[in-house]
mmCIF file of C-alpha atoms in Angstrom:
data_model
loop_
_atom_site.group_PDB
_atom_site.id
_atom_site.type_symbol
_atom_site.label_atom_id
_atom_site.label_comp_id
_atom_site.label_asym_id
_atom_site.label_seq_id
_atom_site.Cartn_x
_atom_site.Cartn_y
_atom_site.Cartn_z
ATOM 1 C CA UNK A 1 64.373 34.972 73.690
ATOM 2 C CA UNK A 2 65.032 36.366 70.206
ATOM 3 C CA UNK A 3 63.002 39.020 68.448
ATOM 4 C CA UNK A 4 61.253 36.632 66.043
ATOM 5 C CA UNK A 5 59.884 34.526 68.895
ATOM 6 C CA UNK A 6 58.708 37.620 70.778
ATOM 7 C CA UNK A 7 57.027 38.922 67.628
ATOM 8 C CA UNK A 8 55.283 35.576 67.075
ATOM 9 C CA UNK A 9 54.036 35.490 70.662
ATOM 10 C CA UNK A 10 52.733 39.052 70.440
ATOM 11 C CA UNK A 11 51.007 38.216 67.152
ATOM 12 C CA UNK A 12 49.372 35.186 68.763
ATOM 13 C CA UNK A 13 48.178 37.287 71.697
ATOM 14 C CA UNK A 14 46.858 39.986 69.350
ATOM 15 C CA UNK A 15 45.019 37.330 67.312
ATOM 16 C CA UNK A 16 43.312 36.024 70.449
ATOM 17 C CA UNK A 17 42.248 39.506 71.553
ATOM 18 C CA UNK A 18 40.880 40.470 68.111
ATOM 19 C CA UNK A 19 39.096 37.155 67.654
ATOM 20 C CA UNK A 20 37.473 37.295 71.098
ATOM 21 C CA UNK A 21 36.368 40.894 70.550
ATOM 22 C CA UNK A 22 34.868 40.120 67.137
ATOM 23 C CA UNK A 23 33.129 37.023 68.552
ATOM 24 C CA UNK A 24 31.604 39.083 71.361
ATOM 25 C CA UNK A 25 30.110 41.442 68.794
ATOM 26 C CA UNK A 26 28.872 38.511 66.709
ATOM 27 C CA UNK A 27 26.986 36.933 69.642
ATOM 28 C CA UNK A 28 25.929 40.379 70.917
ATOM 29 C CA UNK A 29 27.767 40.269 74.225
ATOM 30 C CA UNK A 30 29.112 43.585 72.957
ATOM 31 C CA UNK A 31 26.385 45.667 71.351
ATOM 32 C CA UNK A 32 26.321 47.434 68.009
ATOM 33 C CA UNK A 33 24.443 50.738 67.985
ATOM 34 C CA UNK A 34 22.641 52.351 65.073
ATOM 35 C CA UNK A 35 22.222 55.987 64.066
ATOM 36 C CA UNK A 36 19.237 57.558 62.344
ATOM 37 C CA UNK A 37 20.859 58.164 58.983
ATOM 38 C CA UNK A 38 22.787 56.200 56.388
ATOM 39 C CA UNK A 39 26.322 55.220 57.412
ATOM 40 C CA UNK A 40 29.119 54.474 54.948
ATOM 41 C CA UNK A 41 32.399 53.260 56.402
ATOM 42 C CA UNK A 42 35.694 53.680 54.557
ATOM 43 C CA UNK A 43 38.374 51.551 56.160
ATOM 44 C CA UNK A 44 41.159 49.084 55.631
ATOM 45 C CA UNK A 45 42.351 45.796 57.060
ATOM 46 C CA UNK A 46 46.037 46.688 57.228
ATOM 47 C CA UNK A 47 47.921 49.479 58.971
ATOM 48 C CA UNK A 48 48.520 52.673 57.049
ATOM 49 C CA UNK A 49 48.593 54.088 53.586
ATOM 50 C CA UNK A 50 45.640 52.599 51.693
ATOM 51 C CA UNK A 51 44.163 55.986 50.767
ATOM 52 C CA UNK A 52 41.186 56.332 53.125
ATOM 53 C CA UNK A 53 41.216 60.122 53.441
ATOM 54 C CA UNK A 54 41.326 60.853 49.665
ATOM 55 C CA UNK A 55 38.500 58.342 49.228
ATOM 56 C CA UNK A 56 36.440 60.119 51.899
ATOM 57 C CA UNK A 57 37.020 63.398 50.044
ATOM 58 C CA UNK A 58 36.016 61.822 46.728
ATOM 59 C CA UNK A 59 32.834 60.315 48.196
ATOM 60 C CA UNK A 60 31.889 63.567 49.924
ATOM 61 C CA UNK A 61 32.006 65.453 46.637
ATOM 62 C CA UNK A 62 30.186 62.670 44.810
ATOM 63 C CA UNK A 63 27.345 62.592 47.349
ATOM 64 C CA UNK A 64 27.084 66.382 47.420
ATOM 65 C CA UNK A 65 26.809 66.425 43.632
ATOM 66 C CA UNK A 66 23.758 64.160 44.005
ATOM 67 C CA UNK A 67 22.145 66.617 46.405
ATOM 68 C CA UNK A 68 22.772 64.777 49.696
ATOM 69 C CA UNK A 69 23.831 66.389 52.974
ATOM 70 C CA UNK A 70 27.092 64.763 54.046
ATOM 71 C CA UNK A 71 28.912 64.616 57.371
ATOM 72 C CA UNK A 72 32.274 63.041 58.236
ATOM 73 C CA UNK A 73 33.362 61.461 61.510
ATOM 74 C CA UNK A 74 36.962 60.565 62.254
ATOM 75 C CA UNK A 75 39.193 59.738 65.169
ATOM 76 C CA UNK A 76 41.526 62.657 64.488
ATOM 77 C CA UNK A 77 44.638 60.584 65.040
ATOM 78 C CA UNK A 78 47.510 62.188 66.995
ATOM 79 C CA UNK A 79 45.547 65.353 67.812
ATOM 80 C CA UNK A 80 46.275 67.141 71.071
ATOM 81 C CA UNK A 81 42.645 67.292 72.183
ATOM 82 C CA UNK A 82 41.074 64.208 73.744
ATOM 83 C CA UNK A 83 37.348 64.999 73.793
ATOM 84 C CA UNK A 84 34.837 64.630 70.985
ATOM 85 C CA UNK A 85 34.680 67.930 69.142
ATOM 86 C CA UNK A 86 33.326 69.626 66.037
ATOM 87 C CA UNK A 87 36.144 70.368 63.586
ATOM 88 C CA UNK A 88 33.967 72.423 61.248
ATOM 89 C CA UNK A 89 30.308 73.105 60.609
ATOM 90 C CA UNK A 90 31.171 73.086 56.910
ATOM 91 C CA UNK A 91 31.549 76.870 56.781
ATOM 92 C CA UNK A 92 33.939 78.027 59.516
ATOM 93 C CA UNK A 93 37.293 76.276 59.076
ATOM 94 C CA UNK A 94 39.725 75.318 61.860
ATOM 95 C CA UNK A 95 42.835 77.463 62.212
ATOM 96 C CA UNK A 96 45.162 74.846 63.684
ATOM 97 C CA UNK A 97 45.581 71.198 62.795
ATOM 98 C CA UNK A 98 47.057 70.166 66.161
ATOM 99 C CA UNK A 99 43.728 70.066 68.029
ATOM 100 C CA UNK A 100 41.792 68.177 65.353
ATOM 101 C CA UNK A 101 44.366 66.039 63.528
ATOM 102 C CA UNK A 102 46.042 66.524 60.160
ATOM 103 C CA UNK A 103 43.552 64.550 58.063
ATOM 104 C CA UNK A 104 40.322 66.109 59.452
ATOM 105 C CA UNK A 105 41.973 69.548 59.158
ATOM 106 C CA UNK A 106 42.841 68.896 55.520
ATOM 107 C CA UNK A 107 39.336 67.618 54.729
ATOM 108 C CA UNK A 108 37.793 70.648 56.457
ATOM 109 C CA UNK A 109 39.721 72.988 54.179
ATOM 110 C CA UNK A 110 39.162 71.005 50.991
ATOM 111 C CA UNK A 111 35.417 70.504 51.407
ATOM 112 C CA UNK A 112 32.649 73.079 51.694
ATOM 113 C CA UNK A 113 29.375 72.572 53.556
ATOM 114 C CA UNK A 114 30.554 69.262 55.035
ATOM 115 C CA UNK A 115 30.592 69.185 58.854
ATOM 116 C CA UNK A 116 33.301 67.084 60.498
ATOM 117 C CA UNK A 117 33.367 65.661 64.033
ATOM 118 C CA UNK A 118 36.346 63.904 65.643
ATOM 119 C CA UNK A 119 36.233 61.578 68.615
ATOM 120 C CA UNK A 120 37.315 58.186 69.912
ATOM 121 C CA UNK A 121 33.735 56.856 69.885
ATOM 122 C CA UNK A 122 32.279 56.656 66.397
ATOM 123 C CA UNK A 123 28.770 56.371 67.844
ATOM 124 C CA UNK A 124 29.159 59.447 70.040
ATOM 125 C CA UNK A 125 30.652 61.418 67.139
ATOM 126 C CA UNK A 126 27.806 60.326 64.892
ATOM 127 C CA UNK A 127 25.174 61.217 67.473
ATOM 128 C CA UNK A 128 26.602 64.736 67.780
ATOM 129 C CA UNK A 129 26.706 64.992 63.984
ATOM 130 C CA UNK A 130 23.009 64.106 63.695
ATOM 131 C CA UNK A 131 21.966 66.369 66.568
ATOM 132 C CA UNK A 132 23.803 69.403 65.197
ATOM 133 C CA UNK A 133 23.686 68.985 61.418
ATOM 134 C CA UNK A 134 21.049 66.367 60.376
ATOM 135 C CA UNK A 135 23.020 64.824 57.484
ATOM 136 C CA UNK A 136 21.531 62.339 55.031
ATOM 137 C CA UNK A 137 24.757 60.339 55.077
ATOM 138 C CA UNK A 138 27.680 60.032 57.490
ATOM 139 C CA UNK A 139 31.052 58.916 56.138
ATOM 140 C CA UNK A 140 33.129 57.114 58.755
ATOM 141 C CA UNK A 141 36.844 57.629 58.143
ATOM 142 C CA UNK A 142 38.696 54.442 59.191
ATOM 143 C CA UNK A 143 35.592 52.623 60.380
ATOM 144 C CA UNK A 144 36.083 48.956 59.447
ATOM 145 C CA UNK A 145 37.285 47.832 62.892
ATOM 146 C CA UNK A 146 34.724 49.952 64.789
ATOM 147 C CA UNK A 147 32.077 47.256 65.165
ATOM 148 C CA UNK A 148 30.240 49.212 67.857
ATOM 149 C CA UNK A 149 28.614 51.334 65.127
ATOM 150 C CA UNK A 150 26.261 49.746 62.626
ATOM 151 C CA UNK A 151 26.901 50.724 59.029
ATOM 152 C CA UNK A 152 24.870 50.415 55.850
ATOM 153 C CA UNK A 153 27.841 50.039 53.529
ATOM 154 C CA UNK A 154 31.351 48.823 54.369
ATOM 155 C CA UNK A 155 34.020 49.894 51.886
ATOM 156 C CA UNK A 156 37.462 48.375 52.482
ATOM 157 C CA UNK A 157 40.600 49.609 50.753
ATOM 158 C CA UNK A 158 43.522 47.267 50.093
ATOM 159 C CA UNK A 159 46.855 48.696 48.976
ATOM 160 C CA UNK A 160 47.921 47.281 45.605
ATOM 161 C CA UNK A 161 51.475 46.796 46.883
ATOM 162 C CA UNK A 162 50.400 44.315 49.597
ATOM 163 C CA UNK A 163 52.283 41.031 49.416
ATOM 164 C CA UNK A 164 51.347 37.717 50.971
ATOM 165 C CA UNK A 165 54.086 38.287 53.556
ATOM 166 C CA UNK A 166 52.327 41.509 54.619
ATOM 167 C CA UNK A 167 49.133 39.644 55.427
ATOM 168 C CA UNK A 168 50.130 38.473 58.886
ATOM 169 C CA UNK A 169 48.717 40.034 62.017
ATOM 170 C CA UNK A 170 50.701 42.841 63.588
ATOM 171 C CA UNK A 171 53.447 42.968 64.744
ATOM 172 C CA UNK A 172 54.582 40.121 62.451
ATOM 173 C CA UNK A 173 52.815 41.704 59.481
ATOM 174 C CA UNK A 174 50.471 44.566 58.627
ATOM 175 C CA UNK A 175 47.028 43.058 59.268
ATOM 176 C CA UNK A 176 44.820 44.750 61.858
ATOM 177 C CA UNK A 177 42.610 41.640 61.895
ATOM 178 C CA UNK A 178 42.599 38.277 60.060
ATOM 179 C CA UNK A 179 42.284 38.566 56.296
ATOM 180 C CA UNK A 180 39.211 36.289 56.469
ATOM 181 C CA UNK A 181 37.329 39.218 58.032
ATOM 182 C CA UNK A 182 37.179 40.840 54.607
ATOM 183 C CA UNK A 183 33.966 38.824 54.313
ATOM 184 C CA UNK A 184 32.311 41.692 56.246
ATOM 185 C CA UNK A 185 33.108 44.133 53.424
ATOM 186 C CA UNK A 186 30.490 45.136 50.870
ATOM 187 C CA UNK A 187 33.043 46.676 48.505
ATOM 188 C CA UNK A 188 36.737 45.801 48.296
ATOM 189 C CA UNK A 189 38.895 48.254 46.371
ATOM 190 C CA UNK A 190 42.504 47.690 45.338
ATOM 191 C CA UNK A 191 44.040 51.151 45.612
ATOM 192 C CA UNK A 192 46.930 52.820 43.776
ATOM 193 C CA UNK A 193 46.784 50.142 41.090
ATOM 194 C CA UNK A 194 48.531 52.461 38.620
ATOM 195 C CA UNK A 195 51.528 52.728 40.972
ATOM 196 C CA UNK A 196 51.946 49.070 41.983
ATOM 197 C CA UNK A 197 50.838 46.048 39.979
ATOM 198 C CA UNK A 198 48.675 43.883 42.266
ATOM 199 C CA UNK A 199 49.987 40.359 42.743
ATOM 200 C CA UNK A 200 48.016 37.264 41.767
ATOM 201 C CA UNK A 201 47.847 36.473 45.479
ATOM 202 C CA UNK A 202 46.055 39.749 46.195
ATOM 203 C CA UNK A 203 43.615 39.384 43.303
ATOM 204 C CA UNK A 204 42.821 35.764 44.188
ATOM 205 C CA UNK A 205 42.309 36.468 47.890
ATOM 206 C CA UNK A 206 39.711 39.134 47.076
ATOM 207 C CA UNK A 207 37.997 36.910 44.509
ATOM 208 C CA UNK A 208 37.735 34.209 47.199
ATOM 209 C CA UNK A 209 35.211 36.441 49.000
ATOM 210 C CA UNK A 210 32.991 36.530 45.894
ATOM 211 C CA UNK A 211 33.523 40.243 45.481
ATOM 212 C CA UNK A 212 33.950 41.999 42.171
ATOM 213 C CA UNK A 213 37.353 43.659 42.181
ATOM 214 C CA UNK A 214 37.289 47.420 41.868
ATOM 215 C CA UNK A 215 40.529 49.200 41.108
ATOM 216 C CA UNK A 216 41.521 52.661 42.227
ATOM 217 C CA UNK A 217 44.089 54.877 40.531
ATOM 218 C CA UNK A 218 45.595 57.969 42.089
ATOM 219 C CA UNK A 219 47.285 60.553 39.899
ATOM 220 C CA UNK A 220 48.789 64.002 40.274
ATOM 221 C CA UNK A 221 46.395 66.779 39.286
ATOM 222 C CA UNK A 222 48.586 69.847 39.815
ATOM 223 C CA UNK A 223 50.870 71.638 42.279
ATOM 224 C CA UNK A 224 49.861 73.813 45.225
ATOM 225 C CA UNK A 225 52.385 76.449 46.278
ATOM 226 C CA UNK A 226 53.226 76.819 49.965
ATOM 227 C CA UNK A 227 51.885 80.008 51.595
ATOM 228 C CA UNK A 228 50.428 81.583 48.412
ATOM 229 C CA UNK A 229 48.132 78.582 47.705
ATOM 230 C CA UNK A 230 48.491 79.286 44.005
ATOM 231 C CA UNK A 231 48.125 76.281 41.713
ATOM 232 C CA UNK A 232 50.638 75.414 39.013
ATOM 233 C CA UNK A 233 50.713 72.826 36.280
ATOM 234 C CA UNK A 234 52.902 69.776 36.776
ATOM 235 C CA UNK A 235 55.063 70.947 33.902
ATOM 236 C CA UNK A 236 56.603 73.489 36.278
ATOM 237 C CA UNK A 237 58.877 70.792 37.707
ATOM 238 C CA UNK A 238 59.534 68.965 34.417
ATOM 239 C CA UNK A 239 63.247 68.218 34.043
ATOM 240 C CA UNK A 240 63.921 70.052 37.322
ATOM 241 C CA UNK A 241 65.732 68.679 40.345
ATOM 242 C CA UNK A 242 63.279 68.131 43.206
ATOM 243 C CA UNK A 243 63.675 66.932 46.773
ATOM 244 C CA UNK A 244 60.766 65.068 48.368
ATOM 245 C CA UNK A 245 59.614 64.952 51.972
ATOM 246 C CA UNK A 246 56.599 63.161 53.410
ATOM 247 C CA UNK A 247 55.119 61.686 56.578
ATOM 248 C CA UNK A 248 52.629 59.117 55.308
ATOM 249 C CA UNK A 249 51.493 55.587 55.922
ATOM 250 C CA UNK A 250 52.864 54.807 52.460
ATOM 251 C CA UNK A 251 55.823 57.053 51.650
ATOM 252 C CA UNK A 252 56.970 54.598 48.988
ATOM 253 C CA UNK A 253 53.899 55.160 46.798
ATOM 254 C CA UNK A 254 54.356 58.930 46.965
ATOM 255 C CA UNK A 255 57.895 58.553 45.657
ATOM 256 C CA UNK A 256 56.830 56.104 42.937
ATOM 257 C CA UNK A 257 54.113 58.484 41.817
ATOM 258 C CA UNK A 258 56.676 61.279 41.572
ATOM 259 C CA UNK A 259 58.966 58.974 39.601
ATOM 260 C CA UNK A 260 56.230 58.814 36.958
ATOM 261 C CA UNK A 261 56.586 62.554 36.380
ATOM 262 C CA UNK A 262 59.355 64.253 34.395
ATOM 263 C CA UNK A 263 60.959 65.631 37.560
ATOM 264 C CA UNK A 264 64.477 64.611 38.560
ATOM 265 C CA UNK A 265 64.232 63.299 42.145
ATOM 266 C CA UNK A 266 67.462 63.922 44.048
ATOM 267 C CA UNK A 267 66.377 62.803 47.525
ATOM 268 C CA UNK A 268 63.499 61.956 49.865
ATOM 269 C CA UNK A 269 63.152 62.587 53.612
ATOM 270 C CA UNK A 270 60.609 60.095 55.021
ATOM 271 C CA UNK A 271 58.841 60.222 58.376
ATOM 272 C CA UNK A 272 56.208 58.154 60.137
ATOM 273 C CA UNK A 273 52.545 58.833 59.427
ATOM 274 C CA UNK A 274 51.110 61.928 61.187
ATOM 275 C CA UNK A 275 54.614 63.150 62.080
ATOM 276 C CA UNK A 276 54.712 66.610 63.659
ATOM 277 C CA UNK A 277 57.432 68.528 61.798
ATOM 278 C CA UNK A 278 59.826 70.519 63.948
ATOM 279 C CA UNK A 279 61.926 73.468 62.800
ATOM 280 C CA UNK A 280 64.970 71.206 62.941
ATOM 281 C CA UNK A 281 63.233 68.702 60.642
ATOM 282 C CA UNK A 282 62.498 71.386 58.078
ATOM 283 C CA UNK A 283 65.994 72.904 58.316
ATOM 284 C CA UNK A 284 67.398 69.424 57.703
ATOM 285 C CA UNK A 285 65.079 68.895 54.731
ATOM 286 C CA UNK A 286 65.995 72.212 53.111
ATOM 287 C CA UNK A 287 69.706 71.641 53.822
ATOM 288 C CA UNK A 288 69.534 68.315 51.965
ATOM 289 C CA UNK A 289 67.617 69.893 49.107
ATOM 290 C CA UNK A 290 70.226 72.638 48.683
ATOM 291 C CA UNK A 291 73.083 70.160 49.048
ATOM 292 C CA UNK A 292 71.583 68.136 46.190
ATOM 293 C CA UNK A 293 70.984 71.241 44.028
ATOM 294 C CA UNK A 294 67.200 70.836 44.148
ATOM 295 C CA UNK A 295 65.180 73.726 42.769
ATOM 296 C CA UNK A 296 61.967 72.616 44.446
ATOM 297 C CA UNK A 297 60.803 70.843 47.606
ATOM 298 C CA UNK A 298 57.806 68.613 46.878
ATOM 299 C CA UNK A 299 55.472 67.158 49.481
ATOM 300 C CA UNK A 300 51.779 66.240 49.917
ATOM 301 C CA UNK A 301 48.802 68.345 50.960
ATOM 302 C CA UNK A 302 48.563 66.373 54.181
ATOM 303 C CA UNK A 303 52.136 67.346 55.022
ATOM 304 C CA UNK A 304 51.784 70.941 53.875
ATOM 305 C CA UNK A 305 49.052 71.754 56.430
ATOM 306 C CA UNK A 306 51.491 70.895 59.245
ATOM 307 C CA UNK A 307 54.209 73.317 58.156
ATOM 308 C CA UNK A 308 54.769 76.827 59.452
ATOM 309 C CA UNK A 309 58.338 77.599 58.492
ATOM 310 C CA UNK A 310 60.208 80.181 56.451
ATOM 311 C CA UNK A 311 62.242 78.355 53.847
ATOM 312 C CA UNK A 312 65.297 80.375 52.859
ATOM 313 C CA UNK A 313 66.037 79.424 49.282
ATOM 314 C CA UNK A 314 63.820 76.616 48.039
ATOM 315 C CA UNK A 315 60.312 76.861 46.614
ATOM 316 C CA UNK A 316 57.865 74.409 48.231
ATOM 317 C CA UNK A 317 54.907 72.744 46.540
ATOM 318 C CA UNK A 318 52.419 70.045 47.432
ATOM 319 C CA UNK A 319 51.057 67.689 44.806
ATOM 320 C CA UNK A 320 47.276 67.675 44.559
ATOM 321 C CA UNK A 321 45.757 64.307 43.669
ATOM 322 C CA UNK A 322 42.826 63.046 41.664
ATOM 323 C CA UNK A 323 41.230 59.613 42.016
ATOM 324 C CA UNK A 324 39.713 57.266 39.465
ATOM 325 C CA UNK A 325 37.749 54.077 40.084
ATOM 326 C CA UNK A 326 37.557 51.256 37.548
ATOM 327 C CA UNK A 327 34.968 50.147 36.686
ATOM 328 C CA UNK A 328 33.364 53.291 38.101
ATOM 329 C CA UNK A 329 29.835 51.955 37.598
ATOM 330 C CA UNK A 330 30.506 49.066 39.986
ATOM 331 C CA UNK A 331 31.876 51.499 42.556
ATOM 332 C CA UNK A 332 28.901 53.845 42.344
ATOM 333 C CA UNK A 333 26.101 51.292 42.025
ATOM 334 C CA UNK A 334 25.886 50.091 45.673
ATOM 335 C CA UNK A 335 26.258 53.683 46.904
ATOM 336 C CA UNK A 336 23.435 54.888 44.656
ATOM 337 C CA UNK A 337 21.272 51.898 45.636
ATOM 338 C CA UNK A 338 21.764 52.727 49.301
ATOM 339 C CA UNK A 339 21.000 56.401 48.877
ATOM 340 C CA UNK A 340 17.861 55.718 46.860
ATOM 341 C CA UNK A 341 16.411 54.645 50.227
ATOM 342 C CA UNK A 342 17.118 58.017 51.828
ATOM 343 C CA UNK A 343 13.811 59.781 52.562
#
């Protein structure tokens, strides 16, 4: 039996399992639980790289600026710990990313006064959040498939580079559930639209759900130096040879974003999302950078938090991002409408 047939059979089996599970929730054989605060889910319908964590950060700051108490719950993917635990109370920050996961660790250090809880059960994590911190709003990182928790607003991110061939169920494609399930989403956002031009297929499929298309752009704000945490303007690497390394769900978009700068990219070491860098990995990365006469190693903030290594010759920086939503009014309106009901 060849690989294509095996893949098709596995896709068929996965489709049956997902469809049965979703049907059980629809007819209430499996129950959906509610929490006593507003719940906003930020998720996607494909595997990896749509920009959930930066969107959670953006929303946290937006809601805080409006005077709301915000909490975040996340799975904490690839963390060493298994139990539900408090990453931060919003003041004391975690010292190690391994026990909480790279993304919750990063959010904990980028946000102030935002408690974060990680756990496999979104309901259990949310219940702990409410008991300990009494937030007005809980943001659920990667919540679209977690039907066991009721939410007040479902935001789904779709990567602008998605092609029609990607929209097959895994393992044949990238879909975590059938594309028709986007009808559950309240907001559908095409992300990284300044990096990849969305296809007509992608635009039309979203329009078919009678949703207004909101576009997201992600741009480089500045550079964060490894160890010192000093910030530098992007001009520092203009016309300089740089070597990239990243472990993301969408390494390609990181490289394309860097290609839009004035830096001269001489190489890129790519790893799977949430990769745990070893000393050998980092020696290999620096060796390649030196071999290609790179003056700087450039990575992402998510990668930088996982590094504890003394580089011999090469300066290391992470790019810090900023997000834009277009039209921003259509992005904010349903969020503001929901929060106007917070008492």
